[in-house]
PDB file of C-alpha atoms in Angstrom:
ATOM      1  CA  MET A 384      -4.713  13.064-188.916  1.00  0.00           C
ATOM      2  CA  ASN A 385      -6.011  14.108-192.306  1.00  0.00           C
ATOM      3  CA  ALA A 386      -4.086  14.122-195.572  1.00  0.00           C
ATOM      4  CA  ALA A 387      -4.298  18.046-196.218  1.00  0.00           C
ATOM      5  CA  LEU A 388      -3.171  18.503-192.230  1.00  0.00           C
ATOM      6  CA  ARG A 389       0.064  16.288-192.879  1.00  0.00           C
ATOM      7  CA  GLN A 390       0.763  17.681-196.200  1.00  0.00           C
ATOM      8  CA  THR A 391       0.756  21.502-194.288  1.00  0.00           C
ATOM      9  CA  LEU A 392       2.849  20.047-191.526  1.00  0.00           C
ATOM     10  CA  SER A 393       5.157  18.019-193.781  1.00  0.00           C
ATOM     11  CA  PRO A 394       7.159  16.841-191.034  1.00  0.00           C
ATOM     12  CA  ALA A 395      10.841  15.919-192.486  1.00  0.00           C
ATOM     13  CA  ARG A 396      14.103  15.053-189.963  1.00  0.00           C
ATOM     14  CA  LYS A 397      16.749  17.230-189.859  1.00  0.00           C
ATOM     15  CA  THR A 398      20.235  15.701-189.158  1.00  0.00           C
ATOM     16  CA  CYS A 399      20.626  17.346-185.766  1.00  0.00           C
ATOM     17  CA  GLY A 400      17.169  15.432-184.324  1.00  0.00           C
ATOM     18  CA  SER A 401      14.768  18.263-185.210  1.00  0.00           C
ATOM     19  CA  LEU A 402      11.741  18.451-186.867  1.00  0.00           C
ATOM     20  CA  SER A 403      10.695  20.889-189.812  1.00  0.00           C
ATOM     21  CA  VAL A 404       6.759  21.961-189.702  1.00  0.00           C
ATOM     22  CA  ARG A 405       5.228  24.896-191.187  1.00  0.00           C
ATOM     23  CA  ILE A 406       3.153  27.194-189.546  1.00  0.00           C
ATOM     24  CA  VAL A 407       1.022  29.398-191.439  1.00  0.00           C
ATOM     25  CA  GLY A 408       3.149  28.740-194.749  1.00  0.00           C
ATOM     26  CA  GLU A 409       6.429  29.874-192.418  1.00  0.00           C
ATOM     27  CA  ALA A 410       9.407  27.037-192.355  1.00  0.00           C
ATOM     28  CA  CYS A 411       9.944  26.358-188.366  1.00  0.00           C
ATOM     29  CA  VAL A 412      12.485  23.459-186.920  1.00  0.00           C
ATOM     30  CA  LEU A 413      11.062  22.088-183.945  1.00  0.00           C
ATOM     31  CA  ARG A 414      14.567  21.596-182.144  1.00  0.00           C
ATOM     32  CA  CYS A 415      15.295  18.602-179.173  1.00  0.00           C
ATOM     33  CA  SER A 416      15.651  21.276-177.063  1.00  0.00           C
ATOM     34  CA  GLY A 417      12.384  22.274-177.019  1.00  0.00           C
ATOM     35  CA  ALA A 418      13.311  25.541-178.652  1.00  0.00           C
ATOM     36  CA  MET A 419      11.693  26.827-181.788  1.00  0.00           C
ATOM     37  CA  TRP A 420      14.205  27.795-185.122  1.00  0.00           C
ATOM     38  CA  VAL A 421      12.825  29.874-187.356  1.00  0.00           C
ATOM     39  CA  PRO A 422      15.567  30.225-190.184  1.00  0.00           C
ATOM     40  CA  ALA A 423      14.332  32.977-192.378  1.00  0.00           C
ATOM     41  CA  TYR A 424      14.598  35.649-189.349  1.00  0.00           C
ATOM     42  CA  GLY A 425      17.540  33.787-188.165  1.00  0.00           C
ATOM     43  CA  ALA A 426      15.351  33.826-184.819  1.00  0.00           C
ATOM     44  CA  LEU A 427      15.262  31.624-181.743  1.00  0.00           C
ATOM     45  CA  ILE A 428      12.118  31.265-179.804  1.00  0.00           C
ATOM     46  CA  VAL A 429      11.734  29.566-176.350  1.00  0.00           C
ATOM     47  CA  ALA A 430       9.075  29.823-173.825  1.00  0.00           C
ATOM     48  CA  ASP A 431       8.994  29.321-170.076  1.00  0.00           C
ATOM     49  CA  LEU A 432      12.358  29.295-168.701  1.00  0.00           C
ATOM     50  CA  HIS A 433      11.485  29.642-165.548  1.00  0.00           C
ATOM     51  CA  LEU A 434      14.685  30.746-163.889  1.00  0.00           C
ATOM     52  CA  GLU A 435      15.488  30.899-160.276  1.00  0.00           C
ATOM     53  CA  LYS A 436      12.140  28.398-159.475  1.00  0.00           C
ATOM     54  CA  GLY A 437      14.392  26.372-157.555  1.00  0.00           C
ATOM     55  CA  SER A 438      15.129  29.240-155.107  1.00  0.00           C
ATOM     56  CA  ALA A 439      11.706  30.170-155.097  1.00  0.00           C
ATOM     57  CA  PHE A 440      11.179  27.059-153.658  1.00  0.00           C
ATOM     58  CA  ALA A 441      13.684  27.476-151.064  1.00  0.00           C
ATOM     59  CA  VAL A 442      12.241  30.871-149.661  1.00  0.00           C
ATOM     60  CA  ARG A 443       9.537  28.881-149.069  1.00  0.00           C
ATOM     61  CA  GLY A 444      11.415  26.006-147.463  1.00  0.00           C
ATOM     62  CA  GLN A 445      10.885  23.097-150.287  1.00  0.00           C
ATOM     63  CA  LEU A 446      14.619  22.643-151.131  1.00  0.00           C
ATOM     64  CA  LEU A 447      15.426  22.083-154.677  1.00  0.00           C
ATOM     65  CA  PRO A 448      18.763  21.613-156.137  1.00  0.00           C
ATOM     66  CA  PRO A 449      19.642  25.089-156.660  1.00  0.00           C
ATOM     67  CA  TYR A 450      21.080  24.379-160.194  1.00  0.00           C
ATOM     68  CA  ASP A 451      17.871  24.894-162.386  1.00  0.00           C
ATOM     69  CA  SER A 452      19.063  28.407-163.749  1.00  0.00           C
ATOM     70  CA  ARG A 453      22.383  27.071-164.563  1.00  0.00           C
ATOM     71  CA  ALA A 454      21.082  23.883-166.328  1.00  0.00           C
ATOM     72  CA  THR A 455      18.130  25.936-168.303  1.00  0.00           C
ATOM     73  CA  LEU A 456      21.267  28.682-169.254  1.00  0.00           C
ATOM     74  CA  ASP A 457      23.482  25.185-170.564  1.00  0.00           C
ATOM     75  CA  LYS A 458      20.920  24.412-173.014  1.00  0.00           C
ATOM     76  CA  LEU A 459      20.228  27.684-174.006  1.00  0.00           C
ATOM     77  CA  GLU A 460      24.001  28.726-174.513  1.00  0.00           C
ATOM     78  CA  ALA A 461      23.938  25.099-176.792  1.00  0.00           C
ATOM     79  CA  GLU A 462      21.855  26.372-178.687  1.00  0.00           C
ATOM     80  CA  ILE A 463      23.083  29.623-179.197  1.00  0.00           C
ATOM     81  CA  ALA A 464      26.242  28.246-180.061  1.00  0.00           C
ATOM     82  CA  GLU A 465      24.902  26.056-182.761  1.00  0.00           C
ATOM     83  CA  LEU A 466      22.935  28.354-184.571  1.00  0.00           C
ATOM     84  CA  ASP A 467      24.086  31.533-184.014  1.00  0.00           C
ATOM     85  CA  PRO A 468      21.028  33.097-183.873  1.00  0.00           C
ATOM     86  CA  ALA A 469      20.641  37.226-185.194  1.00  0.00           C
ATOM     87  CA  MET A 470      17.457  37.457-182.708  1.00  0.00           C
ATOM     88  CA  VAL A 471      16.507  35.450-179.410  1.00  0.00           C
ATOM     89  CA  VAL A 472      12.944  35.884-178.258  1.00  0.00           C
ATOM     90  CA  LEU A 473      11.600  34.595-175.173  1.00  0.00           C
ATOM     91  CA  LEU A 474       8.157  34.059-174.737  1.00  0.00           C
ATOM     92  CA  GLY A 475       7.321  35.190-171.049  1.00  0.00           C
ATOM     93  CA  ASP A 476       7.838  33.261-167.647  1.00  0.00           C
ATOM     94  CA  SER A 477      11.578  33.356-168.087  1.00  0.00           C
ATOM     95  CA  PHE A 478      11.909  34.013-163.832  1.00  0.00           C
ATOM     96  CA  HIS A 479       9.635  32.225-161.664  1.00  0.00           C
ATOM     97  CA  ASP A 480       8.125  35.591-159.532  1.00  0.00           C
ATOM     98  CA  THR A 481       8.932  39.092-159.070  1.00  0.00           C
ATOM     99  CA  LYS A 482      12.406  38.385-157.057  1.00  0.00           C
ATOM    100  CA  ALA A 483      13.911  36.229-159.336  1.00  0.00           C
ATOM    101  CA  ILE A 484      16.201  38.402-161.119  1.00  0.00           C
ATOM    102  CA  PRO A 485      17.810  39.812-157.676  1.00  0.00           C
ATOM    103  CA  ARG A 486      18.463  36.384-156.529  1.00  0.00           C
ATOM    104  CA  MET A 487      20.205  35.110-159.420  1.00  0.00           C
ATOM    105  CA  ALA A 488      23.672  34.483-159.413  1.00  0.00           C
ATOM    106  CA  ALA A 489      26.142  37.822-160.192  1.00  0.00           C
ATOM    107  CA  GLU A 490      27.688  35.052-163.032  1.00  0.00           C
ATOM    108  CA  ASP A 491      24.491  33.794-164.270  1.00  0.00           C
ATOM    109  CA  ARG A 492      23.527  37.552-165.338  1.00  0.00           C
ATOM    110  CA  ALA A 493      26.704  38.224-166.707  1.00  0.00           C
ATOM    111  CA  ARG A 494      26.311  35.020-168.490  1.00  0.00           C
ATOM    112  CA  LEU A 495      22.747  36.141-170.057  1.00  0.00           C
ATOM    113  CA  HIS A 496      24.516  39.423-170.820  1.00  0.00           C
ATOM    114  CA  ARG A 497      27.453  37.398-173.065  1.00  0.00           C
ATOM    115  CA  LEU A 498      24.454  35.404-174.748  1.00  0.00           C
ATOM    116  CA  ALA A 499      22.608  38.452-176.037  1.00  0.00           C
ATOM    117  CA  ALA A 500      25.619  40.437-177.264  1.00  0.00           C
ATOM    118  CA  GLY A 501      25.528  41.044-180.917  1.00  0.00           C
ATOM    119  CA  ARG A 502      21.846  39.931-181.105  1.00  0.00           C
ATOM    120  CA  ASP A 503      18.327  41.272-180.526  1.00  0.00           C
ATOM    121  CA  TRP A 504      17.496  39.613-177.275  1.00  0.00           C
ATOM    122  CA  LEU A 505      13.932  40.042-176.459  1.00  0.00           C
ATOM    123  CA  TRP A 506      11.975  39.182-173.519  1.00  0.00           C
ATOM    124  CA  LEU A 507       8.243  38.898-173.588  1.00  0.00           C
ATOM    125  CA  GLU A 508       6.147  39.245-170.431  1.00  0.00           C
ATOM    126  CA  GLY A 509       4.288  36.689-168.533  1.00  0.00           C
ATOM    127  CA  ASN A 510       2.060  35.868-165.693  1.00  0.00           C
ATOM    128  CA  HIS A 511       5.098  34.860-163.731  1.00  0.00           C
ATOM    129  CA  ASP A 512       7.322  37.667-164.320  1.00  0.00           C
ATOM    130  CA  ARG A 513       5.177  40.531-165.854  1.00  0.00           C
ATOM    131  CA  GLU A 514       6.085  42.351-162.273  1.00  0.00           C
ATOM    132  CA  ALA A 515       9.844  40.888-162.332  1.00  0.00           C
ATOM    133  CA  LEU A 516      10.647  42.427-166.060  1.00  0.00           C
ATOM    134  CA  ALA A 517       9.236  45.922-165.003  1.00  0.00           C
ATOM    135  CA  ARG A 518      10.482  48.620-167.441  1.00  0.00           C
ATOM    136  CA  ASP A 519      12.579  50.761-165.243  1.00  0.00           C
ATOM    137  CA  ALA A 520      16.383  51.510-165.119  1.00  0.00           C
ATOM    138  CA  ASP A 521      17.146  48.843-162.178  1.00  0.00           C
ATOM    139  CA  THR A 522      15.672  45.856-164.325  1.00  0.00           C
ATOM    140  CA  ALA A 523      17.456  47.673-167.509  1.00  0.00           C
ATOM    141  CA  ALA A 524      21.035  47.259-165.630  1.00  0.00           C
ATOM    142  CA  ARG A 525      20.302  43.847-164.768  1.00  0.00           C
ATOM    143  CA  LEU A 526      19.338  42.289-168.053  1.00  0.00           C
ATOM    144  CA  PRO A 527      20.232  42.415-171.783  1.00  0.00           C
ATOM    145  CA  GLY A 528      17.785  43.288-174.514  1.00  0.00           C
ATOM    146  CA  ARG A 529      14.543  44.557-174.905  1.00  0.00           C
ATOM    147  CA  ILE A 530      11.457  44.145-172.919  1.00  0.00           C
ATOM    148  CA  VAL A 531       8.073  44.017-175.187  1.00  0.00           C
ATOM    149  CA  GLY A 532       4.914  42.758-175.129  1.00  0.00           C
ATOM    150  CA  ASP A 533       3.040  40.276-177.969  1.00  0.00           C
ATOM    151  CA  MET A 534       5.307  40.969-181.456  1.00  0.00           C
ATOM    152  CA  ALA A 535       5.035  39.421-184.763  1.00  0.00           C
ATOM    153  CA  LEU A 536       7.634  38.029-186.890  1.00  0.00           C
ATOM    154  CA  GLY A 537       6.389  37.418-190.380  1.00  0.00           C
ATOM    155  CA  PRO A 538       3.363  35.679-190.265  1.00  0.00           C
ATOM    156  CA  LEU A 539       3.718  34.536-186.489  1.00  0.00           C
ATOM    157  CA  ARG A 540       2.661  36.184-183.813  1.00  0.00           C
ATOM    158  CA  LEU A 541       4.498  35.268-180.913  1.00  0.00           C
ATOM    159  CA  THR A 542       2.718  35.894-177.394  1.00  0.00           C
ATOM    160  CA  HIS A 543       3.071  33.870-173.520  1.00  0.00           C
ATOM    161  CA  GLU A 544      -0.554  32.486-173.473  1.00  0.00           C
ATOM    162  CA  PRO A 545      -2.633  31.492-176.266  1.00  0.00           C
ATOM    163  CA  GLU A 546      -6.020  32.525-176.606  1.00  0.00           C
ATOM    164  CA  PRO A 547      -9.132  30.536-177.101  1.00  0.00           C
ATOM    165  CA  LEU A 548     -10.113  29.075-180.108  1.00  0.00           C
ATOM    166  CA  THR A 549     -12.509  31.029-181.998  1.00  0.00           C
ATOM    167  CA  ALA A 550     -15.372  30.402-184.749  1.00  0.00           C
ATOM    168  CA  ASP A 551     -13.121  32.539-187.340  1.00  0.00           C
ATOM    169  CA  ASP A 552      -9.677  31.196-186.600  1.00  0.00           C
ATOM    170  CA  ASP A 553      -8.425  34.843-185.832  1.00  0.00           C
ATOM    171  CA  ARG A 554      -5.563  33.367-183.913  1.00  0.00           C
ATOM    172  CA  ARG A 555      -3.846  31.550-186.953  1.00  0.00           C
ATOM    173  CA  GLY A 556      -0.308  32.349-186.707  1.00  0.00           C
ATOM    174  CA  GLU A 557       0.015  32.175-182.938  1.00  0.00           C
ATOM    175  CA  VAL A 558       3.145  31.082-181.204  1.00  0.00           C
ATOM    176  CA  ALA A 559       3.013  30.750-177.691  1.00  0.00           C
ATOM    177  CA  GLY A 560       4.147  28.953-174.474  1.00  0.00           C
ATOM    178  CA  HIS A 561       2.514  29.166-170.582  1.00  0.00           C
ATOM    179  CA  LEU A 562       0.725  25.501-170.806  1.00  0.00           C
ATOM    180  CA  HIS A 563       3.871  23.523-170.732  1.00  0.00           C
ATOM    181  CA  PRO A 564       2.597  20.697-173.137  1.00  0.00           C
ATOM    182  CA  ALA A 565       3.562  17.115-172.753  1.00  0.00           C
ATOM    183  CA  ALA A 566       2.522  13.886-174.508  1.00  0.00           C
ATOM    184  CA  ARG A 567       1.950  10.329-173.150  1.00  0.00           C
ATOM    185  CA  VAL A 568       2.301   7.837-174.771  1.00  0.00           C
ATOM    186  CA  ALA A 569       2.352   3.783-173.741  1.00  0.00           C
ATOM    187  CA  ALA A 570       4.310   1.097-174.973  1.00  0.00           C
ATOM    188  CA  TYR A 571       5.501  -2.423-174.134  1.00  0.00           C
ATOM    189  CA  GLY A 572       2.901  -2.277-170.931  1.00  0.00           C
ATOM    190  CA  ARG A 573       4.473   1.076-169.889  1.00  0.00           C
ATOM    191  CA  GLY A 574       3.585   4.893-169.802  1.00  0.00           C
ATOM    192  CA  VAL A 575       6.443   7.052-171.041  1.00  0.00           C
ATOM    193  CA  ARG A 576       5.649  11.028-170.735  1.00  0.00           C
ATOM    194  CA  ARG A 577       7.766  13.917-172.756  1.00  0.00           C
ATOM    195  CA  PRO A 578       7.636  17.704-173.028  1.00  0.00           C
ATOM    196  CA  CYS A 579       6.153  18.490-176.470  1.00  0.00           C
ATOM    197  CA  PHE A 580       5.325  21.188-179.527  1.00  0.00           C
ATOM    198  CA  VAL A 581       1.568  20.872-180.185  1.00  0.00           C
ATOM    199  CA  THR A 582       0.457  22.607-183.596  1.00  0.00           C
ATOM    200  CA  ASP A 583      -2.488  21.994-185.989  1.00  0.00           C
ATOM    201  CA  GLY A 584      -0.157  23.666-188.931  1.00  0.00           C
ATOM    202  CA  SER A 585      -2.317  27.110-187.658  1.00  0.00           C
ATOM    203  CA  ARG A 586      -0.582  27.704-184.541  1.00  0.00           C
ATOM    204  CA  ILE A 587       2.051  26.332-182.507  1.00  0.00           C
ATOM    205  CA  VAL A 588       2.281  25.624-178.256  1.00  0.00           C
ATOM    206  CA  LEU A 589       6.181  25.210-177.460  1.00  0.00           C
ATOM    207  CA  PRO A 590       7.084  23.412-174.196  1.00  0.00           C
ATOM    208  CA  ALA A 591       8.645  25.013-171.176  1.00  0.00           C
ATOM    209  CA  PHE A 592      12.143  24.993-171.723  1.00  0.00           C
ATOM    210  CA  GLY A 593      13.232  25.465-167.992  1.00  0.00           C
ATOM    211  CA  ALA A 594      15.198  22.530-165.955  1.00  0.00           C
ATOM    212  CA  PHE A 595      12.475  22.862-163.079  1.00  0.00           C
ATOM    213  CA  THR A 596       9.501  22.621-165.280  1.00  0.00           C
ATOM    214  CA  GLY A 597       5.873  19.929-164.979  1.00  0.00           C
ATOM    215  CA  GLY A 598       3.951  19.532-167.986  1.00  0.00           C
ATOM    216  CA  LEU A 599       0.536  19.516-168.489  1.00  0.00           C
ATOM    217  CA  ASN A 600      -1.369  16.455-170.787  1.00  0.00           C
ATOM    218  CA  VAL A 601      -1.832  17.650-174.176  1.00  0.00           C
ATOM    219  CA  ARG A 602      -5.054  16.074-173.984  1.00  0.00           C
ATOM    220  CA  ASP A 603      -6.208  18.413-171.272  1.00  0.00           C
ATOM    221  CA  PRO A 604      -8.923  20.609-172.417  1.00  0.00           C
ATOM    222  CA  ALA A 605      -7.111  23.650-171.724  1.00  0.00           C
ATOM    223  CA  ILE A 606      -4.532  22.669-174.718  1.00  0.00           C
ATOM    224  CA  ALA A 607      -6.606  20.477-176.551  1.00  0.00           C
ATOM    225  CA  ASP A 608      -9.644  22.927-177.085  1.00  0.00           C
ATOM    226  CA  LEU A 609      -7.037  25.434-178.975  1.00  0.00           C
ATOM    227  CA  PHE A 610      -7.452  23.288-181.738  1.00  0.00           C
ATOM    228  CA  ALA A 611     -10.124  22.954-183.927  1.00  0.00           C
ATOM    229  CA  ALA A 612      -9.211  19.152-185.595  1.00  0.00           C
ATOM    230  CA  PRO A 613      -6.761  16.914-183.860  1.00  0.00           C
ATOM    231  CA  PRO A 614      -3.265  18.536-183.819  1.00  0.00           C
ATOM    232  CA  LEU A 615       0.690  16.702-184.139  1.00  0.00           C
ATOM    233  CA  ALA A 616       2.092  16.374-180.633  1.00  0.00           C
ATOM    234  CA  ALA A 617       6.212  16.662-181.538  1.00  0.00           C
ATOM    235  CA  ALA A 618       7.982  14.890-178.477  1.00  0.00           C
ATOM    236  CA  LEU A 619      11.168  15.796-176.954  1.00  0.00           C
ATOM    237  CA  GLY A 620      13.471  12.711-177.060  1.00  0.00           C
ATOM    238  CA  ARG A 621      16.921  12.370-176.097  1.00  0.00           C
ATOM    239  CA  ASP A 622      18.588  12.936-179.453  1.00  0.00           C
ATOM    240  CA  ARG A 623      15.402  13.824-181.707  1.00  0.00           C
ATOM    241  CA  VAL A 624      12.107  15.067-181.772  1.00  0.00           C
ATOM    242  CA  HIS A 625       9.061  12.177-182.564  1.00  0.00           C
ATOM    243  CA  ALA A 626       5.973  13.275-184.334  1.00  0.00           C
ATOM    244  CA  LEU A 627       2.844  11.639-182.730  1.00  0.00           C
ATOM    245  CA  ASP A 628      -0.642  11.329-184.188  1.00  0.00           C
ATOM    246  CA  TRP A 629      -3.222  12.590-181.761  1.00  0.00           C
ATOM    247  CA  SER A 630      -4.587   9.186-181.690  1.00  0.00           C
ATOM    248  CA  VAL A 631      -1.652   7.597-179.821  1.00  0.00           C
ATOM    249  CA  LEU A 632      -1.703   9.867-177.278  1.00  0.00           C
ATOM    250  CA  ARG A 633      -2.769   8.638-173.872  1.00  0.00           C
TER     251      ARG A 633
END
């Protein structure tokens, strides 16, 4: 990674184990949970919760432990308790399928309402949940907050699915999810694979926040080709976010 890119990203450790970077000049904090914190706006941003993925598999006869929604909400609640955000933005695919909301336990839906109380709560539509988030009275009664399309947050442009790189770099400031990036490194004769953020200081793709979500290797062209130069992978560790140079990724 060249010196100019390192200076742009300006990684700096925080006491909570997070990593600070700048996306088009905006200070952003990459959290161990996979959430991104934008302190200037009091905004907590998470991607791809895939709530009720376990129950979706159960409907099809593939039994998974039915605790994914609760585990995901536990993690989200911990972030909200620590940061007390004024705004929470969910970058799409918050629900795994079109019937996920009615399948949710009543206590989990009530928990969402408690977490959203007193703050701006924004659901972006993703490819998995666009129909589930139909903007009608029934959905509004079940969910707190507002359902929106792509949105701006200062110089940042929040969306679900990242757009392909173009010659004039018109995706500067893009903050996206959808691809579930994961980094793989080899150490001491074995491979380690972890969810990660991936950014070049111009745009960023967030890891999936949900408990039962898989990952796509950041070296896959679907992710690697989003960046004109080798980006930084910020891998989620148990108690800190690890900044990884592209050259060490497998």
